[in-house]
PDB file of C-alpha atoms in Angstrom:
ATOM      1  CA  ARG E   1      40.612  37.788  55.649  1.00 39.00           C
ATOM      2  CA  LYS E   2      40.476  38.789  59.560  1.00 40.00           C
ATOM      3  CA  ASN E   3      43.135  39.112  61.799  1.00 42.00           C
ATOM      4  CA  GLY E   4      45.653  40.497  59.294  1.00 43.00           C
ATOM      5  CA  TRP E   5      46.927  37.275  58.033  1.00 44.00           C
ATOM      6  CA  ALA E   6      46.132  36.886  54.604  1.00 44.00           C
ATOM      7  CA  ARG E   7      46.050  40.411  52.011  1.00 39.00           C
ATOM      8  CA  SER E   8      46.239  40.633  48.365  1.00 37.00           C
ATOM      9  CA  SER E   9      50.026  41.280  47.575  1.00 36.00           C
ATOM     10  CA  ALA E  10      48.703  44.088  45.390  1.00 34.00           C
ATOM     11  CA  GLN E  11      48.383  45.512  49.281  1.00 36.00           C
ATOM     12  CA  ILE E  12      51.922  44.481  50.173  1.00 38.00           C
ATOM     13  CA  ASP E  13      53.885  46.638  47.808  1.00 39.00           C
ATOM     14  CA  GLY E  14      51.698  48.368  45.380  1.00 42.00           C
ATOM     15  CA  LYS E  15      52.792  46.879  42.203  1.00 41.00           C
ATOM     16  CA  GLY E  16      51.240  42.917  42.246  1.00 43.00           C
ATOM     17  CA  THR E  17      54.249  41.299  44.080  1.00 40.00           C
ATOM     18  CA  PRO E  18      54.775  39.966  47.440  1.00 41.00           C
ATOM     19  CA  SER E  19      57.523  41.864  49.659  1.00 39.00           C
ATOM     20  CA  LEU E  20      60.438  39.337  49.808  1.00 38.00           C
ATOM     21  CA  ALA E  21      61.873  41.588  52.821  1.00 39.00           C
ATOM     22  CA  PRO E  22      63.112  39.134  55.857  1.00 39.00           C
ATOM     23  CA  HIS E  23      61.637  39.240  59.332  1.00 38.00           C
ATOM     24  CA  GLN E  24      62.009  42.182  61.248  1.00 41.00           C
ATOM     25  CA  ASP E  25      64.303  40.108  63.785  1.00 43.00           C
ATOM     26  CA  SER E  26      66.495  38.264  61.228  1.00 39.00           C
ATOM     27  CA  ARG E  27      67.282  35.942  64.696  1.00 45.00           C
ATOM     28  CA  ARG E  28      66.140  31.954  64.092  1.00 56.00           C
ATOM     29  CA  ARG E  29      63.450  31.508  66.311  1.00 67.00           C
ATOM     30  CA  ALA E  30      64.765  28.910  68.451  1.00 72.00           C
ATOM     31  CA  LEU E  31      62.961  25.348  69.471  1.00 74.00           C
ATOM     32  CA  ASN E  32      62.257  24.273  73.182  1.00 75.00           C
ATOM     33  CA  GLU E  33      63.592  20.799  73.718  1.00 73.00           C
ATOM     34  CA  ASP E  34      61.047  20.605  76.758  1.00 79.00           C
ATOM     35  CA  GLY E  35      58.462  22.233  74.862  1.00 86.00           C
ATOM     36  CA  ASN E  36      55.114  20.635  74.337  1.00 92.00           C
ATOM     37  CA  VAL E  37      53.719  21.772  71.097  1.00 96.00           C
ATOM     38  CA  HIS E  38      54.396  20.400  67.606  1.00 96.00           C
ATOM     39  CA  VAL E  39      53.354  22.664  64.465  1.00 97.00           C
ATOM     40  CA  PHE E  40      53.043  21.450  61.111  1.00 96.00           C
ATOM     41  CA  PHE E  41      52.002  23.468  58.196  1.00 94.00           C
ATOM     42  CA  ASP E  42      50.784  22.109  54.885  1.00 91.00           C
ATOM     43  CA  VAL E  43      51.870  25.691  53.562  1.00 89.00           C
ATOM     44  CA  SER E  44      50.244  24.685  49.222  1.00 84.00           C
ATOM     45  CA  ASN E  45      47.216  23.574  51.036  1.00 84.00           C
ATOM     46  CA  VAL E  46      46.736  27.491  52.847  1.00 87.00           C
ATOM     47  CA  GLN E  47      48.083  29.672  50.297  1.00 84.00           C
ATOM     48  CA  TYR E  48      45.712  28.080  47.853  1.00 82.00           C
ATOM     49  CA  GLY E  49      43.019  27.212  49.921  1.00 83.00           C
ATOM     50  CA  SER E  50      43.505  31.658  50.738  1.00 85.00           C
ATOM     51  CA  GLN E  51      42.757  32.488  47.257  1.00 85.00           C
ATOM     52  CA  ASN E  52      39.243  31.225  47.471  1.00 85.00           C
ATOM     53  CA  VAL E  53      37.581  34.221  48.159  1.00 86.00           C
ATOM     54  CA  ARG E  54      34.002  34.397  48.257  1.00 86.00           C
ATOM     55  CA  LEU E  55      32.388  37.275  46.458  1.00 86.00           C
ATOM     56  CA  ASN E  56      28.590  37.730  46.229  1.00 89.00           C
ATOM     57  CA  GLY E  57      28.106  34.615  47.333  1.00 89.00           C
ATOM     58  CA  GLN E  58      29.953  33.022  44.619  1.00 91.00           C
ATOM     59  CA  ILE E  59      33.952  31.564  45.338  1.00 89.00           C
ATOM     60  CA  GLU E  60      36.456  32.874  42.866  1.00 90.00           C
ATOM     61  CA  LYS E  61      40.027  32.100  42.932  1.00 89.00           C
ATOM     62  CA  ASN E  62      42.118  35.383  43.513  1.00 90.00           C
ATOM     63  CA  MET E  63      45.637  34.453  43.240  1.00 87.00           C
ATOM     64  CA  SER E  64      47.175  37.725  44.129  1.00 88.00           C
ATOM     65  CA  VAL E  65      45.952  36.601  47.706  1.00 86.00           C
ATOM     66  CA  ARG E  66      49.388  35.500  50.015  1.00 84.00           C
ATOM     67  CA  VAL E  67      48.852  34.470  53.582  1.00 86.00           C
ATOM     68  CA  LEU E  68      51.092  36.762  55.529  1.00 88.00           C
ATOM     69  CA  PHE E  69      52.595  33.557  57.385  1.00 89.00           C
ATOM     70  CA  GLN E  70      54.285  35.673  59.890  1.00 90.00           C
ATOM     71  CA  ASN E  71      51.074  37.167  60.860  1.00 92.00           C
ATOM     72  CA  LEU E  72      49.387  33.716  60.962  1.00 92.00           C
ATOM     73  CA  ILE E  73      52.584  31.890  62.808  1.00 94.00           C
ATOM     74  CA  LYS E  74      52.479  34.161  65.423  1.00 94.00           C
ATOM     75  CA  LEU E  75      48.541  33.747  65.832  1.00 94.00           C
ATOM     76  CA  ILE E  76      48.948  30.151  65.935  1.00 94.00           C
ATOM     77  CA  GLU E  77      51.879  29.646  68.406  1.00 94.00           C
ATOM     78  CA  GLY E  78      51.150  32.344  70.768  1.00 91.00           C
ATOM     79  CA  ASN E  79      52.941  31.936  73.955  1.00 89.00           C
ATOM     80  CA  HIS E  80      53.396  27.968  73.567  1.00 90.00           C
ATOM     81  CA  SER E  81      56.843  26.041  74.307  1.00 92.00           C
ATOM     82  CA  ILE E  82      57.440  25.048  71.091  1.00 94.00           C
ATOM     83  CA  ALA E  83      59.361  21.774  70.419  1.00 94.00           C
ATOM     84  CA  THR E  84      58.529  20.930  66.620  1.00 95.00           C
ATOM     85  CA  ARG E  85      58.008  23.823  64.048  1.00 96.00           C
ATOM     86  CA  VAL E  86      57.838  21.592  60.417  1.00 96.00           C
ATOM     87  CA  ALA E  87      56.652  23.815  57.229  1.00 94.00           C
ATOM     88  CA  VAL E  88      56.098  22.057  53.793  1.00 93.00           C
ATOM     89  CA  GLY E  89      54.660  22.900  50.276  1.00 88.00           C
ATOM     90  CA  SER E  90      55.108  21.702  46.845  1.00 83.00           C
ATOM     91  CA  HIS E  91      55.931  25.085  44.887  1.00 73.00           C
ATOM     92  CA  ASN E  92      57.633  26.124  41.594  1.00 61.00           C
ATOM     93  CA  THR E  93      59.613  29.104  43.745  1.00 60.00           C
ATOM     94  CA  SER E  94      62.549  30.964  44.564  1.00 63.00           C
ATOM     95  CA  PRO E  95      64.468  30.026  47.165  1.00 70.00           C
ATOM     96  CA  GLU E  96      63.079  32.783  49.207  1.00 79.00           C
ATOM     97  CA  TRP E  97      60.095  30.451  50.046  1.00 80.00           C
ATOM     98  CA  LYS E  98      62.122  28.271  52.505  1.00 84.00           C
ATOM     99  CA  TYR E  99      64.351  31.580  54.011  1.00 86.00           C
ATOM    100  CA  HIS E 100      61.255  32.692  55.400  1.00 86.00           C
ATOM    101  CA  TRP E 101      60.260  29.731  56.827  1.00 90.00           C
ATOM    102  CA  GLU E 102      63.600  29.307  58.567  1.00 90.00           C
ATOM    103  CA  ILE E 103      63.978  32.640  59.827  1.00 90.00           C
ATOM    104  CA  GLN E 104      60.771  31.487  61.996  1.00 91.00           C
ATOM    105  CA  GLY E 105      62.591  28.408  62.914  1.00 93.00           C
ATOM    106  CA  TYR E 106      60.634  26.128  60.902  1.00 94.00           C
ATOM    107  CA  GLU E 107      62.022  22.888  59.357  1.00 94.00           C
ATOM    108  CA  ALA E 108      60.866  23.730  56.042  1.00 92.00           C
ATOM    109  CA  THR E 109      60.769  21.605  52.842  1.00 91.00           C
ATOM    110  CA  SER E 110      59.364  22.098  49.196  1.00 87.00           C
ATOM    111  CA  LEU E 111      58.719  19.839  47.052  1.00 87.00           C
ATOM    112  CA  LYS E 112      58.458  19.872  43.382  1.00 82.00           C
ATOM    113  CA  ARG E 113      54.602  19.912  41.686  1.00 79.00           C
ATOM    114  CA  ASP E 114      53.682  16.719  39.362  1.00 77.00           C
ATOM    115  CA  PHE E 115      53.589  17.085  35.986  1.00 75.00           C
ATOM    116  CA  ASN E 116      50.152  18.277  36.157  1.00 76.00           C
ATOM    117  CA  ASN E 117      51.368  21.292  38.470  1.00 72.00           C
ATOM    118  CA  LYS E 118      49.703  18.811  41.333  1.00 74.00           C
ATOM    119  CA  GLU E 119      50.896  18.780  44.656  1.00 72.00           C
ATOM    120  CA  LYS E 120      52.828  15.717  45.081  1.00 77.00           C
ATOM    121  CA  GLY E 121      54.131  13.828  48.227  1.00 84.00           C
ATOM    122  CA  VAL E 122      53.073  16.832  50.933  1.00 87.00           C
ATOM    123  CA  ASP E 123      50.689  14.949  52.851  1.00 87.00           C
ATOM    124  CA  GLU E 124      52.901  11.768  53.532  1.00 89.00           C
ATOM    125  CA  PHE E 125      55.827  14.092  54.439  1.00 92.00           C
ATOM    126  CA  ILE E 126      54.096  15.653  57.026  1.00 93.00           C
ATOM    127  CA  HIS E 127      52.109  12.400  58.494  1.00 92.00           C
ATOM    128  CA  ASP E 128      55.936  11.171  58.421  1.00 94.00           C
ATOM    129  CA  ARG E 129      56.744  13.622  60.779  1.00 95.00           C
ATOM    130  CA  ILE E 130      53.601  13.594  63.219  1.00 95.00           C
ATOM    131  CA  LYS E 131      54.315   9.612  63.246  1.00 95.00           C
ATOM    132  CA  ASN E 132      57.906  10.687  64.426  1.00 94.00           C
ATOM    133  CA  VAL E 133      56.952  13.267  67.144  1.00 95.00           C
ATOM    134  CA  LEU E 134      53.869  10.459  68.715  1.00 95.00           C
ATOM    135  CA  GLN E 135      56.360   7.948  69.192  1.00 92.00           C
ATOM    136  CA  GLY E 136      57.507   7.534  72.733  1.00 83.00           C
ATOM    137  CA  ASP E 137      56.038   8.210  76.209  1.00 85.00           C
ATOM    138  CA  ARG E 138      55.602  11.773  76.524  1.00 86.00           C
ATOM    139  CA  LYS E 139      52.424  13.005  78.078  1.00 86.00           C
ATOM    140  CA  GLY E 140      50.778  16.146  78.163  1.00 90.00           C
ATOM    141  CA  GLN E 141      51.605  17.522  74.647  1.00 95.00           C
ATOM    142  CA  THR E 142      50.083  18.943  71.622  1.00 96.00           C
ATOM    143  CA  ILE E 143      49.974  18.560  67.887  1.00 96.00           C
ATOM    144  CA  VAL E 144      48.707  22.104  65.865  1.00 96.00           C
ATOM    145  CA  LEU E 145      47.998  20.728  62.713  1.00 95.00           C
ATOM    146  CA  VAL E 146      47.362  24.044  59.715  1.00 94.00           C
ATOM    147  CA  THR E 147      45.898  22.124  56.920  1.00 86.00           C
ATOM    148  CA  GLY E 148      42.885  22.399  54.406  1.00 70.00           C
ATOM    149  CA  ASP E 149      43.066  18.847  53.629  1.00 61.00           C
ATOM    150  CA  GLY E 150      40.748  16.216  55.994  1.00 59.00           C
ATOM    151  CA  ASN E 151      40.996  13.532  52.934  1.00 58.00           C
ATOM    152  CA  SER E 152      41.201   9.599  53.138  1.00 59.00           C
ATOM    153  CA  ASN E 153      44.001   9.736  51.305  1.00 59.00           C
ATOM    154  CA  SER E 154      43.343   6.204  49.046  1.00 65.00           C
ATOM    155  CA  ASN E 155      43.963   3.998  52.068  1.00 64.00           C
ATOM    156  CA  ARG E 156      47.158   6.010  53.272  1.00 70.00           C
ATOM    157  CA  SER E 157      48.184   7.310  56.626  1.00 77.00           C
ATOM    158  CA  ASN E 158      45.819  10.445  56.448  1.00 83.00           C
ATOM    159  CA  PHE E 159      45.286  13.128  59.155  1.00 87.00           C
ATOM    160  CA  PRO E 160      42.159  12.065  60.579  1.00 89.00           C
ATOM    161  CA  GLU E 161      44.259   8.597  61.386  1.00 90.00           C
ATOM    162  CA  LEU E 162      47.303  10.876  62.887  1.00 92.00           C
ATOM    163  CA  VAL E 163      44.752  12.852  64.829  1.00 93.00           C
ATOM    164  CA  LYS E 164      42.947  10.118  65.942  1.00 94.00           C
ATOM    165  CA  ALA E 165      46.680   7.976  67.225  1.00 93.00           C
ATOM    166  CA  ALA E 166      47.578  11.767  69.136  1.00 95.00           C
ATOM    167  CA  LEU E 167      44.235  11.746  71.262  1.00 95.00           C
ATOM    168  CA  LYS E 168      44.214   8.089  72.087  1.00 94.00           C
ATOM    169  CA  LYS E 169      47.699   8.722  73.659  1.00 94.00           C
ATOM    170  CA  GLY E 170      46.095  11.315  75.583  1.00 94.00           C
ATOM    171  CA  TRP E 171      47.236  14.855  73.137  1.00 96.00           C
ATOM    172  CA  ASP E 172      45.547  17.516  72.658  1.00 96.00           C
ATOM    173  CA  VAL E 173      45.016  18.829  69.066  1.00 96.00           C
ATOM    174  CA  GLU E 174      44.783  21.826  67.492  1.00 95.00           C
ATOM    175  CA  LEU E 175      43.150  21.826  63.780  1.00 92.00           C
ATOM    176  CA  TRP E 176      43.106  25.313  61.899  1.00 91.00           C
ATOM    177  CA  SER E 177      41.690  25.417  58.785  1.00 83.00           C
ATOM    178  CA  TRP E 178      38.966  27.516  56.893  1.00 73.00           C
ATOM    179  CA  LYS E 179      36.485  27.779  54.441  1.00 70.00           C
ATOM    180  CA  ALA E 180      35.691  31.041  52.022  1.00 59.00           C
TER     181      ALA E 180
END
């Protein structure tokens, strides 16, 4: 992957497992109440989507690929004044998952997967947070949505609908997504 935000976990510690060392700056990053940027990560979608690797024209799943979220966050946030940071995923992992997001200043929520090991409720959780941000009459705001999911969501709220609502209010929207 480009920009150093995804690597094979084998490259991280040489043993095939991701490093759980805390971020260099152990202080939690602060939000700016007067900020105008609201960042929303669909962590599961980003992580699992990054594991679709194109090799010789074919897409294969490489489970050793891990996203270096600290680098992706730096790339996405840049020098913006951040008012909202939300990261949601569905995982069967240890508490370190939340810690890595919280140390970056994110409200981190991990939802359980269903009996088929499928993501359940992540999109809806993010939709609710975006709807909350869209309330009121703030001007000059930006929503940053990091996901690979633009599905219609079976007649429930969906990302395209929320993007349209933000644009109708005169807000900017940044969509971060990629394809193998």
